[in-house]
Short mmCIF file of C-alpha atoms in Angstrom, two decimals:
data_model
loop_
_atom_site.label_atom_id
_atom_site.label_comp_id
_atom_site.label_asym_id
_atom_site.label_seq_id
_atom_site.Cartn_x
_atom_site.Cartn_y
_atom_site.Cartn_z
CA MET F 560 15.01 -16.09 24.36
CA ARG F 561 12.36 -15.29 22.05
CA SER F 562 10.64 -13.82 24.16
CA VAL F 563 12.94 -11.48 25.78
CA ALA F 564 13.81 -10.35 21.90
CA THR F 565 9.67 -9.85 21.96
CA GLY F 566 10.24 -7.43 25.12
CA THR F 567 12.88 -5.34 24.51
CA ALA F 568 11.70 -5.01 20.88
CA MET F 569 7.76 -3.25 22.19
CA ARG F 570 10.31 -1.11 25.03
CA GLY F 571 12.47 -0.27 21.96
CA THR F 572 8.81 1.23 20.80
CA ALA F 573 7.12 2.89 23.67
CA ILE F 574 10.16 4.81 24.32
CA GLY F 575 10.46 5.57 20.58
CA MET F 576 6.54 7.13 21.00
CA ALA F 577 7.26 8.85 23.83
CA THR F 578 10.09 10.39 22.73
CA LEU F 579 8.75 11.55 19.72
CA ALA F 580 5.56 12.54 21.35
CA VAL F 581 8.69 14.27 22.93
CA VAL F 582 9.83 16.00 19.28
CA PHE F 583 6.19 16.93 18.86
CA GLU F 584 5.07 18.93 21.98
CA LEU F 585 9.39 20.68 21.22
CA ALA F 586 7.96 21.09 18.17
CA ASP F 587 4.36 22.83 18.99
CA ILE F 588 5.98 25.27 21.65
CA TRP F 589 8.40 26.58 19.16
CA VAL F 590 5.10 26.39 16.42
CA THR F 591 3.16 28.41 18.90
CA ALA F 592 6.00 30.73 19.32
CA GLN F 593 5.65 32.15 16.09
CA LEU F 594 1.88 32.84 16.33
CA PRO F 595 0.53 36.00 17.88
CA GLN F 596 0.06 35.53 21.28
CA PRO F 597 -3.60 35.98 23.40
CA SER F 598 -4.24 38.34 26.33
CA TRP F 599 -4.52 36.25 27.99
CA THR F 600 -1.52 33.66 28.29
CA PRO F 601 2.19 34.85 27.42
CA LEU F 602 3.70 32.09 27.42
CA PRO F 603 3.89 29.99 23.99
CA LEU F 604 2.50 26.75 25.58
CA ALA F 605 -0.39 25.72 26.74
CA PRO F 606 0.01 23.59 29.90
CA GLU F 607 -2.44 20.86 28.69
CA ASP F 608 -1.14 20.64 25.78
CA MET F 609 2.34 19.31 28.40
CA ALA F 610 -0.60 16.65 29.45
CA GLY F 611 -1.15 15.42 27.23
CA THR F 612 2.51 14.60 25.69
CA ALA F 613 3.87 13.48 29.73
CA PHE F 614 0.60 10.84 29.14
CA SER F 615 3.21 8.90 26.49
CA VAL F 616 5.70 9.65 28.57
CA PHE F 617 4.03 7.45 31.64
CA GLY F 618 3.46 5.09 29.48
CA ALA F 619 6.89 4.35 28.08
CA ILE F 620 7.72 3.48 31.35
CA LEU F 621 4.74 1.34 31.92
CA VAL F 622 5.94 -0.40 29.37
CA HIS F 623 9.04 -0.30 29.62
CA SER F 624 9.10 -2.49 33.39
CA ARG F 625 5.37 -4.49 32.13
CA PRO F 626 5.75 -5.11 28.64
CA ARG F 627 2.02 -7.24 28.42
CA LEU F 628 0.72 -4.63 29.59
CA VAL F 629 -2.20 -2.53 28.26
CA ILE F 630 -2.80 1.05 29.52
CA GLY F 631 1.08 1.19 29.46
CA TRP F 632 0.08 1.28 25.13
CA LEU F 633 -2.96 2.62 25.56
CA LEU F 634 -1.09 5.56 27.27
CA CYS F 635 1.74 5.19 24.19
CA VAL F 636 -0.72 5.37 22.00
CA GLY F 637 -3.13 8.27 23.06
CA GLY F 638 0.22 11.03 24.54
CA LEU F 639 1.51 9.98 20.54
CA SER F 640 -2.70 11.62 19.73
CA ALA F 641 -2.56 13.90 21.34
CA ALA F 642 0.82 15.62 20.75
CA ALA F 643 0.39 15.41 17.06
CA ASN F 644 -3.55 17.15 16.50
CA ILE F 645 -1.70 20.14 19.00
CA LEU F 646 0.89 20.37 16.25
CA SER F 647 -0.99 19.94 13.38
CA ALA F 648 -4.03 22.40 14.42
CA ASN F 649 -0.53 25.12 15.51
CA THR F 650 1.17 24.22 12.47
CA PHE F 651 -1.75 25.03 9.77
CA HIS F 652 -2.97 27.86 11.85
CA LEU F 653 0.21 29.64 11.30
CA LEU F 654 1.46 28.79 7.40
CA TYR F 655 -2.60 29.40 6.42
CA GLY F 656 -3.53 31.69 9.15
CA HIS F 657 -6.45 29.09 9.72
CA ALA F 658 -7.00 25.41 11.39
CA ALA F 659 -9.46 24.80 8.90
CA VAL F 660 -6.71 23.75 5.47
CA GLY F 661 -6.00 20.35 7.85
CA TRP F 662 -8.78 19.04 9.35
CA PRO F 663 -8.72 15.65 7.98
CA LEU F 664 -5.09 15.62 9.46
CA ILE F 665 -6.65 17.22 12.58
CA ASN F 666 -9.92 14.79 12.86
CA LEU F 667 -8.08 12.43 12.99
CA THR F 668 -5.61 12.68 15.44
CA TRP F 669 -8.51 13.75 17.54
CA HIS F 670 -10.57 10.91 17.04
CA VAL F 671 -7.57 7.96 17.84
CA LEU F 672 -6.86 10.32 21.67
CA GLN F 673 -11.22 10.21 21.84
CA LEU F 674 -10.90 6.40 20.64
CA THR F 675 -7.59 5.34 23.11
CA LEU F 676 -7.91 7.95 26.31
CA GLY F 677 -10.99 7.95 25.52
CA VAL F 678 -13.39 4.67 25.59
CA LEU F 679 -9.93 1.76 25.62
CA LEU F 680 -8.30 2.86 28.83
CA PRO F 681 -11.34 2.60 30.36
CA CYS F 682 -11.95 -0.63 29.62
CA SER F 683 -8.27 -2.21 29.98
CA SER F 684 -8.95 -2.64 33.16
CA ARG F 685 -10.19 -6.59 33.99
CA SER F 686 -12.10 -5.46 37.38
CA ALA F 687 -14.20 -2.62 35.31
CA ARG F 688 -17.92 -4.36 33.83
CA CYS F 689 -17.62 -3.09 30.80
CA CYS F 690 -17.33 -3.25 27.17
CA ARG F 691 -19.93 -5.86 27.09
CA GLY F 692 -22.97 -4.35 25.61
CA ALA F 693 -22.94 -1.35 27.83
CA GLY F 694 -20.77 0.24 26.22
CA ALA F 695 -17.95 2.95 27.42
CA GLY F 696 -19.59 6.33 30.22
CA TRP F 697 -21.03 4.29 33.61
CA SER F 698 -20.79 1.56 32.76
CA CYS F 699 -17.11 1.55 32.97
CA TRP F 700 -17.21 2.56 36.14
CA PRO F 701 -15.92 -1.13 38.37
CA SER F 702 -18.31 -2.87 40.53
CA TRP F 703 -17.50 -1.64 43.64
CA ALA F 704 -18.06 2.64 42.67
CA TRP F 705 -21.87 1.73 41.87
CA ARG F 706 -22.43 1.79 45.24
CA SER F 707 -21.48 5.36 46.25
CA THR F 708 -21.35 7.28 43.25
CA GLY F 709 -22.88 5.58 40.91
CA PRO F 710 -26.25 7.07 39.22
CA ALA F 711 -29.65 6.83 40.28
CA ARG F 712 -31.86 4.06 38.00
#
């Protein structure tokens, strides 16, 4: 009975993270609409911003079906961090005319995003031969990928 309650709490946490990321993205669309629009895009949003938020939505879907799946949690955290990063940068730009005032917060959310999606996510697969002292990057490709696409040795 305890594992059912734990799984329900974990699902609720993931859904809450995804909901918060979507709320951050909607707030960012409003903040961006208040900024002077650049000439290259008529939209008050950038599609790549919404793609970052989609990570947490798909992560919540994964966690809902398999709560102990690490990849789902990393997607939730990475998507939430992406939404927080974009919202904080645009909010400081709107309030102060530039984002330099809030640089510590913007920098923190960026580093969390890079850690979860750039380092931990590729290393969360059991078939990957990484995180054994070689670090992230090329070493996170599965062993079968080295035969055809790996760098020259």
